[in-house]
Tab-separated table of C-alpha atoms and ligand atoms in Angstrom:
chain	number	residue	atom	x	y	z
A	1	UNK	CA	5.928	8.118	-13.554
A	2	UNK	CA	3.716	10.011	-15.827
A	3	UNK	CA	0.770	8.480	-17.217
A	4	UNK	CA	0.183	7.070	-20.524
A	5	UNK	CA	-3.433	8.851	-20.953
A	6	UNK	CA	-4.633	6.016	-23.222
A	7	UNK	CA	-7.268	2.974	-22.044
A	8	UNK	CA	-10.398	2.741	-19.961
A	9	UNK	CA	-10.967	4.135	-16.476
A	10	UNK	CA	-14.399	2.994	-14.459
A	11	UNK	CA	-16.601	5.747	-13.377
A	12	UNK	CA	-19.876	4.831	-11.537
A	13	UNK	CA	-20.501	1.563	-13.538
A	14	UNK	CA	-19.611	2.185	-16.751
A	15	UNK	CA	-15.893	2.182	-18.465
A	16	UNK	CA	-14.776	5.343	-19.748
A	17	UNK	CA	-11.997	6.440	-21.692
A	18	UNK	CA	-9.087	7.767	-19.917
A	19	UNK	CA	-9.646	11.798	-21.258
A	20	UNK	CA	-13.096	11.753	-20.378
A	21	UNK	CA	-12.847	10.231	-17.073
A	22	UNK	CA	-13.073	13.961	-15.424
A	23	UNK	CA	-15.300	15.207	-12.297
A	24	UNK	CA	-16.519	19.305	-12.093
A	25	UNK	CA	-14.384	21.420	-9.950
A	26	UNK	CA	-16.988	22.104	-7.885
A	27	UNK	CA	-16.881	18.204	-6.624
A	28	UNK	CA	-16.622	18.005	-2.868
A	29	UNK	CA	-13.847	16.014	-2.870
A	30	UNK	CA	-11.503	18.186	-4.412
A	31	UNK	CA	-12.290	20.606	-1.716
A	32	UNK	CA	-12.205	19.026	1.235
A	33	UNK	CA	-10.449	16.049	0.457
A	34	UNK	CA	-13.561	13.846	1.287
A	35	UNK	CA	-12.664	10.518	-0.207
A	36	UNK	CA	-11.104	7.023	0.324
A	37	UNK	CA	-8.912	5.020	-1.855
A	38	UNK	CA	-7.234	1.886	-2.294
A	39	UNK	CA	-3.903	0.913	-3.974
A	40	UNK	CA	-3.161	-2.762	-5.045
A	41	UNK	CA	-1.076	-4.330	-7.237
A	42	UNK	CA	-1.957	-6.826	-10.221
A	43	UNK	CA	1.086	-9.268	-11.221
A	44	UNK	CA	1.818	-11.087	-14.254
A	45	UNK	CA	2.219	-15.188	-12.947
A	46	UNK	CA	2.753	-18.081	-14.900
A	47	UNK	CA	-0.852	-18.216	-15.064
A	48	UNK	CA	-1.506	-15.052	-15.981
A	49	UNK	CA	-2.196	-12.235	-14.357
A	50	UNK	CA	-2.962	-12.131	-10.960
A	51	UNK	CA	-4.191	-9.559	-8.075
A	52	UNK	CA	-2.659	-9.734	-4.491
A	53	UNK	CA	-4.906	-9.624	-1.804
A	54	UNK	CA	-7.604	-7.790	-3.871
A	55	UNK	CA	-10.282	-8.617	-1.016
A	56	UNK	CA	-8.038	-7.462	1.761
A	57	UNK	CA	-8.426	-4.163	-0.247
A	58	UNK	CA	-11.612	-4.042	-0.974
A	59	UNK	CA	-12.311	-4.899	2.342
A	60	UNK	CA	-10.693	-1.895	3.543
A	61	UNK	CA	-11.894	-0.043	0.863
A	62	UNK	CA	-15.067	-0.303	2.200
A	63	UNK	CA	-14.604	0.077	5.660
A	64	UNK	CA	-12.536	3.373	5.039
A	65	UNK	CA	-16.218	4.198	3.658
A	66	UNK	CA	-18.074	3.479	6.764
A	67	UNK	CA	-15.629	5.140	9.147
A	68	UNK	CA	-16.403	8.424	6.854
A	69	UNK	CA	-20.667	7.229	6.827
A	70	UNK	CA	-20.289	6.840	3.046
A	71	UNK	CA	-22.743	4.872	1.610
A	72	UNK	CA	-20.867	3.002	-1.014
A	73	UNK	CA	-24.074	2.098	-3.797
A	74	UNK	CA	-21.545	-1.031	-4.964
A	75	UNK	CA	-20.848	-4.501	-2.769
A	76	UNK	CA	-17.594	-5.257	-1.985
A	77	UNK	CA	-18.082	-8.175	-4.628
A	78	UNK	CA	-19.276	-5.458	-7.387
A	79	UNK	CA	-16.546	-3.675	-6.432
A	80	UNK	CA	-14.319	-6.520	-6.831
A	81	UNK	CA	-15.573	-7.114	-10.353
A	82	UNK	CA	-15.690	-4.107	-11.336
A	83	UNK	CA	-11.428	-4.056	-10.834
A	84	UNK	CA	-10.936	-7.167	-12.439
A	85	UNK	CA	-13.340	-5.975	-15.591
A	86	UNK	CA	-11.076	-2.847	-15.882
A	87	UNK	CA	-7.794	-4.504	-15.933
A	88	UNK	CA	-9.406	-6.953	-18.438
A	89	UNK	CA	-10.524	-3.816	-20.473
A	90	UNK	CA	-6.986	-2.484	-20.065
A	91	UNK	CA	-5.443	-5.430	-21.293
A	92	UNK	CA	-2.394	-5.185	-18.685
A	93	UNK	CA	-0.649	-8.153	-17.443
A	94	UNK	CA	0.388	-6.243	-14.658
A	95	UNK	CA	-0.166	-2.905	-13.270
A	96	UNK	CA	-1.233	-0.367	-10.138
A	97	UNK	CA	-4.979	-0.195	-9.629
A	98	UNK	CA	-6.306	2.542	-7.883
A	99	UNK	CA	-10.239	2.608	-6.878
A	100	UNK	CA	-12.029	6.091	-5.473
A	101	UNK	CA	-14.522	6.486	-3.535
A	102	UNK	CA	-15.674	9.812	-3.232
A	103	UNK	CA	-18.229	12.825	-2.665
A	104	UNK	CA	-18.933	14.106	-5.970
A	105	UNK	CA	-20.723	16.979	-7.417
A	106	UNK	CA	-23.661	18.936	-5.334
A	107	UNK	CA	-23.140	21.493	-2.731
A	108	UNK	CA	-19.860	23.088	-1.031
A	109	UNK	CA	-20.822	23.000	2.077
A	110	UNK	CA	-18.562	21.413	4.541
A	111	UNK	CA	-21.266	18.828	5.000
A	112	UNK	CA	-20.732	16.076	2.753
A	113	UNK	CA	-24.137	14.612	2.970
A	114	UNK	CA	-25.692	16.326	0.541
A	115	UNK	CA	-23.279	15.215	-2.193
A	116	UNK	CA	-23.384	11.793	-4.519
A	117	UNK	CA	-20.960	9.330	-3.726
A	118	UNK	CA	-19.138	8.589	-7.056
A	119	UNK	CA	-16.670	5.622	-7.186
A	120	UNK	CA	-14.340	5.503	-10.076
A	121	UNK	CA	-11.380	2.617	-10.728
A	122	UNK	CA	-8.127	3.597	-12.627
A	123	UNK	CA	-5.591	0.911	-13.380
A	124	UNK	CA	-1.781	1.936	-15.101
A	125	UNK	CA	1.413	0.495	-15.304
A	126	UNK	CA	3.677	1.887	-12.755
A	127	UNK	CA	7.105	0.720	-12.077
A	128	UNK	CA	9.211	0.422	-8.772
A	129	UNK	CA	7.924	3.409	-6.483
A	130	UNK	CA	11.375	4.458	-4.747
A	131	UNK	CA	13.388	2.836	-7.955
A	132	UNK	CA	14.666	-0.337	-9.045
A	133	UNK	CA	18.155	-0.200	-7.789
A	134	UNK	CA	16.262	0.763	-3.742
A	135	UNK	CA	15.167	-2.736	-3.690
A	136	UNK	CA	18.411	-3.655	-3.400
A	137	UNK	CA	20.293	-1.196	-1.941
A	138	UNK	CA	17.739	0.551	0.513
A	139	UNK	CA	17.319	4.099	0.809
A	140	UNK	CA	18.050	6.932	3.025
A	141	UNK	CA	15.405	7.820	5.275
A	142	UNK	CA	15.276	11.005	7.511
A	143	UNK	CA	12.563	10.884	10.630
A	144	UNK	CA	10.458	14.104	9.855
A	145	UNK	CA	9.767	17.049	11.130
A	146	UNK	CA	6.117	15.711	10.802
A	147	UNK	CA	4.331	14.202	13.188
A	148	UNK	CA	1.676	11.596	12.172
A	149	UNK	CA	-2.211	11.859	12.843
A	150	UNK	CA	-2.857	12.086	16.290
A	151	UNK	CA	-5.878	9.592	17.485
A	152	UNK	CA	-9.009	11.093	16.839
A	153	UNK	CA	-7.882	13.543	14.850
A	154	UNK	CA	-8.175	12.036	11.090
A	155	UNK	CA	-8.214	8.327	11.348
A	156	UNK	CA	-5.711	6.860	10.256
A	157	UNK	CA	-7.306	3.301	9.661
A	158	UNK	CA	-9.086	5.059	6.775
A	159	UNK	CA	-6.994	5.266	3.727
A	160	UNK	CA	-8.734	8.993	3.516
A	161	UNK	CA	-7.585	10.946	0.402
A	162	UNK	CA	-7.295	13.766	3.694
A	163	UNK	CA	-4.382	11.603	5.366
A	164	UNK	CA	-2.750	12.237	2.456
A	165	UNK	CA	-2.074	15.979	3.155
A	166	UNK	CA	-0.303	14.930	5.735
A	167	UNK	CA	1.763	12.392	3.972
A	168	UNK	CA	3.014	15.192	1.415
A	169	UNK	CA	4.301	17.173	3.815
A	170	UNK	CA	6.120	14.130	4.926
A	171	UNK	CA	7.411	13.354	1.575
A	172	UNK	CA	8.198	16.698	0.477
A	173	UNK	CA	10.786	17.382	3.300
A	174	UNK	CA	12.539	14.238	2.934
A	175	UNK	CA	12.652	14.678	-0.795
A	176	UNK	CA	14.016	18.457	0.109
A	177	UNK	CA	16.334	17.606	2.012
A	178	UNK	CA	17.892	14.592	0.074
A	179	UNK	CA	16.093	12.135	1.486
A	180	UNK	CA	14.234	9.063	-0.449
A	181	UNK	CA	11.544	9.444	1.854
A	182	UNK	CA	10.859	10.432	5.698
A	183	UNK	CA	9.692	8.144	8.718
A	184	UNK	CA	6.998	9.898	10.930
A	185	UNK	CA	6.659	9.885	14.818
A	186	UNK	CA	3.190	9.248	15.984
A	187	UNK	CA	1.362	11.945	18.884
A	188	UNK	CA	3.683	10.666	21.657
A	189	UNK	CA	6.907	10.276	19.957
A	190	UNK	CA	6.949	6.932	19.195
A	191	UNK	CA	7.773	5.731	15.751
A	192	UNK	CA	4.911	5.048	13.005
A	193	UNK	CA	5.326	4.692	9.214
A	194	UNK	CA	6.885	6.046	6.182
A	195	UNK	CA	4.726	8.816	4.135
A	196	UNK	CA	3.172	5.601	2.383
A	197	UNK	CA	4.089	2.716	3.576
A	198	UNK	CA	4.403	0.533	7.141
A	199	UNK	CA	8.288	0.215	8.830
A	200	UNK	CA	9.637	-2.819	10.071
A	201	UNK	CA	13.275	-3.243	12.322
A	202	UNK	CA	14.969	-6.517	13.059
A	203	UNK	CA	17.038	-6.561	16.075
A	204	UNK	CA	18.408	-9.858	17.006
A	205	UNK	CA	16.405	-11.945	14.851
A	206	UNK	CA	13.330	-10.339	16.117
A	207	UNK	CA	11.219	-8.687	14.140
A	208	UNK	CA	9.415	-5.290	15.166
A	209	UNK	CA	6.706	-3.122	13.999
A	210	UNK	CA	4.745	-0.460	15.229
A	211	UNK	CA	1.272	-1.238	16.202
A	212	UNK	CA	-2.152	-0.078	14.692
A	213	UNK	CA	-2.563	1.836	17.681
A	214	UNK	CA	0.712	4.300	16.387
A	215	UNK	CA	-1.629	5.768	13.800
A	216	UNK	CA	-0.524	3.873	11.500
A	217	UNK	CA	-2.205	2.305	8.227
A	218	UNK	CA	-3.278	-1.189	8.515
A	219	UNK	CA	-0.971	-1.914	5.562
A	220	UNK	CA	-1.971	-5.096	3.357
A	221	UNK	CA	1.692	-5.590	2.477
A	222	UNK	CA	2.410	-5.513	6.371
A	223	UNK	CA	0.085	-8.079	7.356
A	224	UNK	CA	1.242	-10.494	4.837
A	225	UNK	CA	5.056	-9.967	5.452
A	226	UNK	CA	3.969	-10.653	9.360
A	227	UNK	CA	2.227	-14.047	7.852
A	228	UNK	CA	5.237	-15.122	6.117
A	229	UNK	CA	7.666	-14.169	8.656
A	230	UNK	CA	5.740	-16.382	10.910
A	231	UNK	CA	5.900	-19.286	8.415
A	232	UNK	CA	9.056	-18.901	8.475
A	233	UNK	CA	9.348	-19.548	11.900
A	234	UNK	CA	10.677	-15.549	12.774
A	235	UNK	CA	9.186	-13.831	16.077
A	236	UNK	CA	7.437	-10.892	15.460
A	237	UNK	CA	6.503	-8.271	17.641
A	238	UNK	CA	3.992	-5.336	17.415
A	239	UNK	CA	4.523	-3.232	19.869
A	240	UNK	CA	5.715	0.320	20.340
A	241	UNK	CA	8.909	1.391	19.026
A	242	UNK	CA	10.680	4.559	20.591
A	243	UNK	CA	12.669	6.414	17.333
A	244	UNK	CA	16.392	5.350	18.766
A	245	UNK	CA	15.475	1.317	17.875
A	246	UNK	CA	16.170	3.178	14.098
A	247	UNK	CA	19.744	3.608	15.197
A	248	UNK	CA	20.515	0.634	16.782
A	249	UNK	CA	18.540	-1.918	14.402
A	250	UNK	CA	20.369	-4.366	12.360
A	251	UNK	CA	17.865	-4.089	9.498
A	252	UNK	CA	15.518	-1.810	9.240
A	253	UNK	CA	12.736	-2.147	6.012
A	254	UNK	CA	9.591	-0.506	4.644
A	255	UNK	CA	6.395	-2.587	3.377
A	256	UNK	CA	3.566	-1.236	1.489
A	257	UNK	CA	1.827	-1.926	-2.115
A	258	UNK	CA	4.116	0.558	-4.053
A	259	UNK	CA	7.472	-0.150	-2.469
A	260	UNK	CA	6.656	-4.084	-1.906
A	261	UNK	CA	9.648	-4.878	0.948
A	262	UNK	CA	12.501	-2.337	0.410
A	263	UNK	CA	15.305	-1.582	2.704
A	264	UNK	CA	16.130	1.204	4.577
A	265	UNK	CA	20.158	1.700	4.297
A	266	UNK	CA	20.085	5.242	6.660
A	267	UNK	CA	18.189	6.756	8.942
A	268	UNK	CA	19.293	10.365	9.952
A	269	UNK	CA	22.552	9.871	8.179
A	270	UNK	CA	23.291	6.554	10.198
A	271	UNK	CA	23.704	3.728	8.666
A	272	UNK	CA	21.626	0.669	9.442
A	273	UNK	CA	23.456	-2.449	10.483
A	274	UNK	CA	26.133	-2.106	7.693
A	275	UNK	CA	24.296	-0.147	5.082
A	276	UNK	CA	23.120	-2.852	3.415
A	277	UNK	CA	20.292	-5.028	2.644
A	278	UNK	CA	20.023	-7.316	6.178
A	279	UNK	CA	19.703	-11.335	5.523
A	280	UNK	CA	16.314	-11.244	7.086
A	281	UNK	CA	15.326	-8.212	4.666
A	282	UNK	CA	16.474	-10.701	2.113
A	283	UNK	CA	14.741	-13.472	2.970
A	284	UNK	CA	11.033	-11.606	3.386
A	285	UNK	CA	11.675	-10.086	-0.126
A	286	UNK	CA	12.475	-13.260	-1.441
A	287	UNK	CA	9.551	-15.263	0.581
A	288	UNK	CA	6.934	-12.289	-0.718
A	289	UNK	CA	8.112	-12.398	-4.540
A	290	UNK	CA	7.723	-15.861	-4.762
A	291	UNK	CA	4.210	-15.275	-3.782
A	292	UNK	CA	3.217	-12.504	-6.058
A	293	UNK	CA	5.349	-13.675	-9.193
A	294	UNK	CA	3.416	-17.080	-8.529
A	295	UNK	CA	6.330	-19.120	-8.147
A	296	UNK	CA	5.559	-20.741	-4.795
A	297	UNK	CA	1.527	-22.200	-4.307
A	298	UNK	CA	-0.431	-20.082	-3.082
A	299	UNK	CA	-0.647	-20.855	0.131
A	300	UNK	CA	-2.548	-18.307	1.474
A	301	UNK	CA	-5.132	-17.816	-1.013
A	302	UNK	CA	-3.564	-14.169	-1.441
A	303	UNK	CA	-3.698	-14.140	-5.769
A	304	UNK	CA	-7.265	-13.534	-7.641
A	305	UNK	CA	-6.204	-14.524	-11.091
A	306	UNK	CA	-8.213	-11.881	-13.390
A	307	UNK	CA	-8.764	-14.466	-16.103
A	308	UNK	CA	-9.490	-17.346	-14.043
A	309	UNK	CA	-10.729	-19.557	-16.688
A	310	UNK	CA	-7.414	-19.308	-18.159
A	311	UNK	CA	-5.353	-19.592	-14.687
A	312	UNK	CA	-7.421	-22.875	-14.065
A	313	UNK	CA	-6.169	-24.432	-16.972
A	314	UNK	CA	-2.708	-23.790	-16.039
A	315	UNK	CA	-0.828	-26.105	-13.678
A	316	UNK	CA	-0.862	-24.959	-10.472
A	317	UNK	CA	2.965	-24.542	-8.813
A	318	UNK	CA	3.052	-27.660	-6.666
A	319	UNK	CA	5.040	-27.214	-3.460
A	320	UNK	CA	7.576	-29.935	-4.457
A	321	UNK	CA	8.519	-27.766	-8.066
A	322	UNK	CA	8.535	-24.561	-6.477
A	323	UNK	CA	11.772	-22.788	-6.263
A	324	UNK	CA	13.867	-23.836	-3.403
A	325	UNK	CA	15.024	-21.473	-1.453
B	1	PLP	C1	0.399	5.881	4.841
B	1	PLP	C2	0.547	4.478	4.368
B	1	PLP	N1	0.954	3.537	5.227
B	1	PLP	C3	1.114	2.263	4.847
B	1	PLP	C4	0.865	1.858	3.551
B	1	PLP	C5	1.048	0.436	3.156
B	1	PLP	O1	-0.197	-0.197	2.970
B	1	PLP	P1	-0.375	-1.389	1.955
B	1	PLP	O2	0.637	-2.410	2.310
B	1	PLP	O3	-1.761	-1.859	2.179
B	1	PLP	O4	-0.162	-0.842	0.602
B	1	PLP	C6	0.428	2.808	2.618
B	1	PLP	C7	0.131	2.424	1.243
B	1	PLP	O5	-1.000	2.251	0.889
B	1	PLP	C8	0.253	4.141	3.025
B	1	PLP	O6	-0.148	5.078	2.177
């Protein structure tokens, strides 16, 4: 989705517009790809507009940071602020945010210590990732040709702007080939996520996903779908998953920030269960829209309202009015 190129961006403390928000080419980061990101997700609830999970991401934000000895000159509460203040500045109700943390302008050496480390927050409004009709009808997946990061090699805990490389050539053969998007293998064969987002299989009512150990991202989206599939009184499982539990799965979905929960109809050109959306897909998607469209409390603590003033004198959604599933 291309950008609007209008509104504020934050760089290093201060809100910019968006055409002046630029960095020199001879910044570190686009060289070596020495930075660490975050995307969330801001929602517009009935009382108003809301982020989900901003501290998980944050958190993570800043701990991609000290896996790559960057020391970030904001606190994660700063930092926290500092998103909220450019959404505010933005005036969305709901939209992507995307903070940066990265080694800026100062020598070209492969050593990143001598360079500044810049942080910058952009915020747009960016539709459904793999399309509105995918969270309904899945999408066809092809394992690539790829394999993932093998351990200690890039971490993969680390949302690293370098892990990224990685992820393109992912995407790009899927997208090639006619493919949505591609599933990679981890080091030793065993399945581990989607070029940007965490997978998920259901077989017999149990629910699957590969562990953080199958260099995978610690996905935000992943750990809350395993919170309310445990509500809801599913077993999960995080264990290893060899690549022919694709072919044999009832359901098989994706999680992640930009695709929320969306179904995988195909993988390698066989179909999933039926081809369609699974009832347990179904219910998770249901369960997690509730939670970011605010229609079910808040159970978790999971939405920072980003005028809170405002969202405190708005009813809360008690349990009893909330939408029954
Ligand atoms: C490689 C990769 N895996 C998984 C995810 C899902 O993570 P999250 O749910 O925190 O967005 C993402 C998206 O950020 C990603 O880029």
């Amino acid at each position: 989705m291309a950008f609007a190129g209008t509104g504020k961006i934050w760089m290093n403390g201060a809100l910019v517009d968006w055409a002046d928000a630029n960095i020199h080419i001879a910044s570190h980061v686009i060289h070596y790809g020495s930075g660490v990101f975050e995307g969330a997700r801001c929602y517009a609830t009935p009382r108003g507009s809301a982020c989900f999970r901003l501290d998980a991401h944050v958190d993570r934000l800043v701990n991609s940071a000290k896996i790559y000895r960057m020391e970030l000159p904001h606190t994660q509460a700063a930092l926290s602020d500092a998103i909220l203040e450019t959404i505010r500045a933005n005036e969305f109700k709901a939209c992507y945010i995307r903070p940066i943390v990265y080694r800026g302008y100062g020598t070209l050496g492969v050593n990143p210590f001598p360079n500044p480390v810049d942080t910058a927050i952009i915020v747009w409004e960016w539709g459904k990732y793999l399309g509105d009709e995918a969270l309904e009808k899945g999408v066809d997946v092809k394992v690539s040709s790829w394999t993932r990061m093998a351990p200690n090699t890039f971490p993969s805990l680390a949302k690293s702007a370098a892990n990224y490389a990685n992820s393109a050539l992912i995407k790009m053969e899927a997208i090639s080939e006619g493919y949505a998007e591609g599933l990679a293998l981890d080091s030793f064969g065993y399945i581990s996520e989607g070029s940007g987002e965490n997978i998920f299989l259901v077989r017999n009512g149990i629910i699957y996903t590969p562990p953080i150990t199958a260099s995978i991202l610690p996905g935000i989206t992943r750990d809350s779908v395993m919170t309310l599939a445990r509500d809801m009184g599913y077993k999960v499982r995080e264990e290893m998953v060899p690549r022919e539990f694709l072919y044999v799965a009832d359901e098989v979905f994706f999680t992640g920030t930009a695709v929320e929960i969306t179904p995988v109809r195909s993988v390698d050109k066989i179909l999933v269960g039926n081809g369609r959306r699974g009832p347990v897909t179904e219910a998770l998607q249901r369960a997690f829209f509730d939670v970011i469209n605010g229609e079910v409390p808040d159970a978790h603590g999971w939405l920072t309202y980003v005028y809170p003033h405002e969202a405190a004198m708005r009813e809360p959604v008690k349990a009893a009015a909330a939408k029954s599933r």
